[in-house]
PDB file of C-alpha atoms in Angstrom:
ATOM      1  CA  UNK A   6       0.067   0.026  -0.060  1.00  0.00           C
ATOM      2  CA  UNK A   7       1.470   3.250  -1.151  1.00  0.00           C
ATOM      3  CA  UNK A   8       2.353   6.056   1.291  1.00  0.00           C
ATOM      4  CA  UNK A   9       2.274   9.842   0.285  1.00  0.00           C
ATOM      5  CA  UNK A  10       3.911  12.681   1.274  1.00  0.00           C
ATOM      6  CA  UNK A  11       3.436  16.467   1.056  1.00  0.00           C
ATOM      7  CA  UNK A  12       6.794  18.349   0.118  1.00  0.00           C
ATOM      8  CA  UNK A  13       7.128  21.377   2.036  1.00  0.00           C
ATOM      9  CA  UNK A  14       9.618  24.198   2.058  1.00  0.00           C
ATOM     10  CA  UNK A  15      12.507  23.031   4.360  1.00  0.00           C
ATOM     11  CA  UNK A  16      12.832  23.558   8.111  1.00  0.00           C
ATOM     12  CA  UNK A  17      16.265  24.667   7.522  1.00  0.00           C
ATOM     13  CA  UNK A  18      14.944  28.184   6.858  1.00  0.00           C
ATOM     14  CA  UNK A  19      13.744  28.398  10.461  1.00  0.00           C
ATOM     15  CA  UNK A  20      16.547  26.198  12.026  1.00  0.00           C
ATOM     16  CA  UNK A  21      19.634  28.022  10.543  1.00  0.00           C
ATOM     17  CA  UNK A  22      18.220  31.433  10.332  1.00  0.00           C
ATOM     18  CA  UNK A  23      17.946  31.286   6.528  1.00  0.00           C
ATOM     19  CA  UNK A  24      20.564  28.867   5.316  1.00  0.00           C
ATOM     20  CA  UNK A  25      19.004  29.107   1.878  1.00  0.00           C
ATOM     21  CA  UNK A  26      17.947  32.774   0.848  1.00  0.00           C
ATOM     22  CA  UNK A  27      14.705  33.812  -0.503  1.00  0.00           C
ATOM     23  CA  UNK A  28      13.763  34.626  -4.120  1.00  0.00           C
ATOM     24  CA  UNK A  29      11.842  37.653  -5.108  1.00  0.00           C
ATOM     25  CA  UNK A  30      10.519  38.708  -8.451  1.00  0.00           C
ATOM     26  CA  UNK A  31      10.836  41.748 -10.620  1.00  0.00           C
ATOM     27  CA  UNK A  32       8.675  43.090 -13.666  1.00  0.00           C
ATOM     28  CA  UNK A  33       5.432  41.351 -12.552  1.00  0.00           C
ATOM     29  CA  UNK A  34       2.808  42.410  -9.958  1.00  0.00           C
ATOM     30  CA  UNK A  35       2.090  39.816  -7.222  1.00  0.00           C
ATOM     31  CA  UNK A  36      -1.786  39.678  -8.114  1.00  0.00           C
ATOM     32  CA  UNK A  37      -0.929  39.074 -11.819  1.00  0.00           C
ATOM     33  CA  UNK A  38       1.665  36.073 -10.793  1.00  0.00           C
ATOM     34  CA  UNK A  39      -0.873  34.532  -8.444  1.00  0.00           C
ATOM     35  CA  UNK A  40      -3.628  34.583 -11.114  1.00  0.00           C
ATOM     36  CA  UNK A  41      -1.420  33.230 -13.832  1.00  0.00           C
ATOM     37  CA  UNK A  42      -0.121  30.528 -11.542  1.00  0.00           C
ATOM     38  CA  UNK A  43      -3.602  29.392 -10.075  1.00  0.00           C
ATOM     39  CA  UNK A  44      -3.512  25.564  -9.738  1.00  0.00           C
ATOM     40  CA  UNK A  45      -5.991  23.957 -12.127  1.00  0.00           C
ATOM     41  CA  UNK A  46      -5.318  26.313 -15.058  1.00  0.00           C
ATOM     42  CA  UNK A  47      -2.794  25.754 -17.799  1.00  0.00           C
ATOM     43  CA  UNK A  48       0.115  28.071 -18.297  1.00  0.00           C
ATOM     44  CA  UNK A  49       0.275  29.051 -21.962  1.00  0.00           C
ATOM     45  CA  UNK A  50       3.563  29.916 -23.796  1.00  0.00           C
ATOM     46  CA  UNK A  51       4.504  33.444 -23.118  1.00  0.00           C
ATOM     47  CA  UNK A  52       2.455  34.071 -20.104  1.00  0.00           C
ATOM     48  CA  UNK A  53       5.459  34.285 -18.026  1.00  0.00           C
ATOM     49  CA  UNK A  54       7.756  35.904 -20.459  1.00  0.00           C
ATOM     50  CA  UNK A  55       9.868  38.614 -18.781  1.00  0.00           C
ATOM     51  CA  UNK A  56       9.447  37.384 -15.223  1.00  0.00           C
ATOM     52  CA  UNK A  57      12.839  37.713 -13.377  1.00  0.00           C
ATOM     53  CA  UNK A  58      13.763  36.051 -10.117  1.00  0.00           C
ATOM     54  CA  UNK A  59      16.413  37.364  -7.781  1.00  0.00           C
ATOM     55  CA  UNK A  60      18.169  35.631  -4.980  1.00  0.00           C
ATOM     56  CA  UNK A  61      18.215  37.545  -1.708  1.00  0.00           C
ATOM     57  CA  UNK A  62      20.939  36.275   0.630  1.00  0.00           C
ATOM     58  CA  UNK A  63      24.075  37.538   2.060  1.00  0.00           C
ATOM     59  CA  UNK A  64      27.380  35.790   2.308  1.00  0.00           C
ATOM     60  CA  UNK A  65      26.891  32.009   2.868  1.00  0.00           C
ATOM     61  CA  UNK A  66      23.502  31.922   1.723  1.00  0.00           C
ATOM     62  CA  UNK A  67      22.886  29.111  -0.905  1.00  0.00           C
ATOM     63  CA  UNK A  68      20.178  28.289  -3.367  1.00  0.00           C
ATOM     64  CA  UNK A  69      18.188  25.360  -2.464  1.00  0.00           C
ATOM     65  CA  UNK A  70      16.818  22.517  -4.724  1.00  0.00           C
ATOM     66  CA  UNK A  71      13.232  23.498  -3.606  1.00  0.00           C
ATOM     67  CA  UNK A  72      13.607  27.216  -3.307  1.00  0.00           C
ATOM     68  CA  UNK A  73      11.591  29.464  -1.164  1.00  0.00           C
ATOM     69  CA  UNK A  74      10.217  32.464  -3.018  1.00  0.00           C
ATOM     70  CA  UNK A  75       8.329  35.317  -1.419  1.00  0.00           C
ATOM     71  CA  UNK A  76       5.308  34.367  -3.841  1.00  0.00           C
ATOM     72  CA  UNK A  77       3.381  31.262  -3.315  1.00  0.00           C
ATOM     73  CA  UNK A  78       4.958  29.244  -6.206  1.00  0.00           C
ATOM     74  CA  UNK A  79       6.716  25.941  -6.444  1.00  0.00           C
ATOM     75  CA  UNK A  80      10.309  26.965  -7.696  1.00  0.00           C
ATOM     76  CA  UNK A  81      12.608  23.793  -8.236  1.00  0.00           C
ATOM     77  CA  UNK A  82      16.266  23.367  -9.373  1.00  0.00           C
ATOM     78  CA  UNK A  83      17.104  21.622 -12.600  1.00  0.00           C
ATOM     79  CA  UNK A  84      18.416  18.788 -10.399  1.00  0.00           C
ATOM     80  CA  UNK A  85      15.066  18.282  -8.630  1.00  0.00           C
ATOM     81  CA  UNK A  86      13.056  18.631 -11.980  1.00  0.00           C
ATOM     82  CA  UNK A  87      15.316  15.870 -13.554  1.00  0.00           C
ATOM     83  CA  UNK A  88      14.936  13.594 -10.622  1.00  0.00           C
ATOM     84  CA  UNK A  89      11.088  13.668 -10.622  1.00  0.00           C
ATOM     85  CA  UNK A  90      10.406  14.091 -14.353  1.00  0.00           C
ATOM     86  CA  UNK A  91       9.987  10.197 -14.899  1.00  0.00           C
ATOM     87  CA  UNK A  92       7.395  10.190 -12.253  1.00  0.00           C
ATOM     88  CA  UNK A  93       5.279  13.037 -13.487  1.00  0.00           C
ATOM     89  CA  UNK A  94       2.055  12.836 -15.705  1.00  0.00           C
ATOM     90  CA  UNK A  95       2.599  15.691 -18.219  1.00  0.00           C
ATOM     91  CA  UNK A  96      -1.104  16.014 -18.630  1.00  0.00           C
ATOM     92  CA  UNK A  97      -1.307  17.162 -15.262  1.00  0.00           C
ATOM     93  CA  UNK A  98       1.957  19.007 -14.594  1.00  0.00           C
ATOM     94  CA  UNK A  99       3.805  21.749 -16.304  1.00  0.00           C
ATOM     95  CA  UNK A 100       7.658  22.652 -15.789  1.00  0.00           C
ATOM     96  CA  UNK A 101       8.126  26.272 -16.956  1.00  0.00           C
ATOM     97  CA  UNK A 102      11.829  27.036 -17.302  1.00  0.00           C
ATOM     98  CA  UNK A 103      13.042  30.148 -15.649  1.00  0.00           C
ATOM     99  CA  UNK A 104      16.292  31.404 -13.946  1.00  0.00           C
ATOM    100  CA  UNK A 105      17.173  32.877 -10.598  1.00  0.00           C
ATOM    101  CA  UNK A 106      19.901  35.578 -10.805  1.00  0.00           C
ATOM    102  CA  UNK A 107      22.264  35.358  -7.665  1.00  0.00           C
ATOM    103  CA  UNK A 108      24.751  38.095  -8.020  1.00  0.00           C
ATOM    104  CA  UNK A 109      26.040  38.118 -11.370  1.00  0.00           C
ATOM    105  CA  UNK A 110      25.377  34.313 -11.870  1.00  0.00           C
ATOM    106  CA  UNK A 111      22.231  32.951 -13.637  1.00  0.00           C
ATOM    107  CA  UNK A 112      20.904  29.704 -12.439  1.00  0.00           C
ATOM    108  CA  UNK A 113      18.394  27.631 -14.171  1.00  0.00           C
ATOM    109  CA  UNK A 114      15.146  26.607 -12.398  1.00  0.00           C
ATOM    110  CA  UNK A 115      11.638  25.602 -13.124  1.00  0.00           C
ATOM    111  CA  UNK A 116       8.355  26.780 -12.055  1.00  0.00           C
ATOM    112  CA  UNK A 117       6.407  23.529 -11.311  1.00  0.00           C
ATOM    113  CA  UNK A 118       2.774  24.040 -12.030  1.00  0.00           C
ATOM    114  CA  UNK A 119      -0.285  21.829 -11.662  1.00  0.00           C
ATOM    115  CA  UNK A 120      -2.826  21.914 -14.513  1.00  0.00           C
ATOM    116  CA  UNK A 121      -4.909  19.369 -12.767  1.00  0.00           C
ATOM    117  CA  UNK A 122      -5.849  19.020  -9.016  1.00  0.00           C
ATOM    118  CA  UNK A 123      -7.288  15.615  -7.806  1.00  0.00           C
ATOM    119  CA  UNK A 124      -9.879  15.036  -5.195  1.00  0.00           C
ATOM    120  CA  UNK A 125      -8.061  12.552  -2.715  1.00  0.00           C
ATOM    121  CA  UNK A 126      -8.582  14.083   0.671  1.00  0.00           C
ATOM    122  CA  UNK A 127     -10.228  12.122   3.338  1.00  0.00           C
ATOM    123  CA  UNK A 128     -12.368  14.813   4.686  1.00  0.00           C
ATOM    124  CA  UNK A 129     -13.877  12.538   7.313  1.00  0.00           C
ATOM    125  CA  UNK A 130     -10.468  11.833   9.161  1.00  0.00           C
ATOM    126  CA  UNK A 131      -9.121  15.479   8.547  1.00  0.00           C
ATOM    127  CA  UNK A 132     -12.244  17.373  10.158  1.00  0.00           C
ATOM    128  CA  UNK A 133     -11.391  20.278   7.782  1.00  0.00           C
ATOM    129  CA  UNK A 134      -7.818  20.383   9.043  1.00  0.00           C
ATOM    130  CA  UNK A 135      -5.616  21.243   5.926  1.00  0.00           C
ATOM    131  CA  UNK A 136      -2.637  21.783   8.153  1.00  0.00           C
ATOM    132  CA  UNK A 137      -2.475  17.871   8.476  1.00  0.00           C
ATOM    133  CA  UNK A 138      -4.082  16.684   5.522  1.00  0.00           C
ATOM    134  CA  UNK A 139      -4.921  12.820   4.982  1.00  0.00           C
ATOM    135  CA  UNK A 140      -5.220  11.197   1.658  1.00  0.00           C
ATOM    136  CA  UNK A 141      -7.820   8.530   1.131  1.00  0.00           C
ATOM    137  CA  UNK A 142      -5.973   5.789  -0.703  1.00  0.00           C
ATOM    138  CA  UNK A 143      -9.234   4.555  -2.246  1.00  0.00           C
ATOM    139  CA  UNK A 144      -9.509   7.816  -4.260  1.00  0.00           C
ATOM    140  CA  UNK A 145      -5.990   7.862  -5.425  1.00  0.00           C
ATOM    141  CA  UNK A 146      -5.638   7.140  -9.212  1.00  0.00           C
ATOM    142  CA  UNK A 147      -3.328   4.441 -10.183  1.00  0.00           C
ATOM    143  CA  UNK A 148       0.351   5.163 -10.969  1.00  0.00           C
ATOM    144  CA  UNK A 149       0.204   8.764  -9.658  1.00  0.00           C
ATOM    145  CA  UNK A 150       3.367   9.785  -7.891  1.00  0.00           C
ATOM    146  CA  UNK A 151       3.528  13.605  -8.175  1.00  0.00           C
ATOM    147  CA  UNK A 152       0.301  15.310  -7.621  1.00  0.00           C
ATOM    148  CA  UNK A 153      -1.645  18.387  -6.190  1.00  0.00           C
ATOM    149  CA  UNK A 154      -5.018  17.858  -4.369  1.00  0.00           C
ATOM    150  CA  UNK A 155      -8.024  20.211  -4.186  1.00  0.00           C
ATOM    151  CA  UNK A 156      -7.851  22.811  -1.440  1.00  0.00           C
ATOM    152  CA  UNK A 157      -4.039  23.003  -1.833  1.00  0.00           C
ATOM    153  CA  UNK A 158      -1.407  25.261  -0.596  1.00  0.00           C
ATOM    154  CA  UNK A 159       0.256  26.739  -3.797  1.00  0.00           C
ATOM    155  CA  UNK A 160       3.745  26.390  -2.334  1.00  0.00           C
ATOM    156  CA  UNK A 161       3.981  22.674  -1.862  1.00  0.00           C
ATOM    157  CA  UNK A 162       2.965  19.473  -3.654  1.00  0.00           C
ATOM    158  CA  UNK A 163       2.660  15.726  -2.990  1.00  0.00           C
ATOM    159  CA  UNK A 164       4.660  12.746  -3.841  1.00  0.00           C
ATOM    160  CA  UNK A 165       4.699   8.927  -3.431  1.00  0.00           C
ATOM    161  CA  UNK A 166       7.174   7.160  -1.208  1.00  0.00           C
ATOM    162  CA  UNK A 167       9.337   6.171  -3.957  1.00  0.00           C
ATOM    163  CA  UNK A 168       9.749   9.722  -5.198  1.00  0.00           C
ATOM    164  CA  UNK A 169      10.577  10.903  -1.510  1.00  0.00           C
ATOM    165  CA  UNK A 170      13.304   8.269  -1.358  1.00  0.00           C
ATOM    166  CA  UNK A 171      14.727   9.264  -4.596  1.00  0.00           C
ATOM    167  CA  UNK A 172      14.890  12.935  -3.537  1.00  0.00           C
ATOM    168  CA  UNK A 173      16.545  11.945  -0.063  1.00  0.00           C
ATOM    169  CA  UNK A 174      18.933   9.517  -1.693  1.00  0.00           C
ATOM    170  CA  UNK A 175      20.104  12.393  -4.069  1.00  0.00           C
ATOM    171  CA  UNK A 176      20.353  14.992  -1.211  1.00  0.00           C
ATOM    172  CA  UNK A 177      17.696  17.387  -2.547  1.00  0.00           C
ATOM    173  CA  UNK A 178      17.902  20.487  -0.390  1.00  0.00           C
ATOM    174  CA  UNK A 179      15.239  22.933   0.826  1.00  0.00           C
ATOM    175  CA  UNK A 180      12.354  20.686   1.722  1.00  0.00           C
ATOM    176  CA  UNK A 181      11.065  18.141   4.006  1.00  0.00           C
ATOM    177  CA  UNK A 182       8.266  15.789   3.825  1.00  0.00           C
ATOM    178  CA  UNK A 183       5.058  15.389   5.734  1.00  0.00           C
ATOM    179  CA  UNK A 184       3.333  12.140   5.758  1.00  0.00           C
ATOM    180  CA  UNK A 185      -0.331  12.454   4.498  1.00  0.00           C
ATOM    181  CA  UNK A 186      -1.562   8.873   4.661  1.00  0.00           C
ATOM    182  CA  UNK A 187      -2.793   7.222   7.657  1.00  0.00           C
ATOM    183  CA  UNK A 188      -1.571   3.969   8.711  1.00  0.00           C
ATOM    184  CA  UNK A 189      -4.959   2.530   9.495  1.00  0.00           C
ATOM    185  CA  UNK A 190      -7.765   2.098   7.111  1.00  0.00           C
ATOM    186  CA  UNK A 191     -11.529   2.799   8.530  1.00  0.00           C
TER     187      UNK A 191
END
């Protein structure tokens, strides 16, 4: 029986006082960005043209593989995108190539966007508690390893245990994993 996890921005931000800096945007209004990146809507070619990301961080700050932006978006490194690519259903998920400027260096990143949200929450067990979501395994479509559920936080996403293990094995930075399946079935 598959176990699923929510990928959240890493606890390192709080524990190490911002080991990884934060990314800000230029040339786009926050309301425009949020409307463009709303889950459940496809991003069409050119919609994000001109968006610029800048890394904010002093000496010793690093870019993370799952990078924290000020805006509620999913910004992942090329390394992280390559690791999860084989587990992604491209009819549900888009990767929009972008870059993050850190000083004079440009780093390739992807905006990870969900065109489809799936209804998999066990609302009876959760009691409207989205902080600790619980997936109903009976509602999960077969062979889904990376997904976004309805009523979702736009700066996180969900993965299967095999994807989580792959990310851990490859030392992906900037994230931690919250288990979202219960051990008992009722």
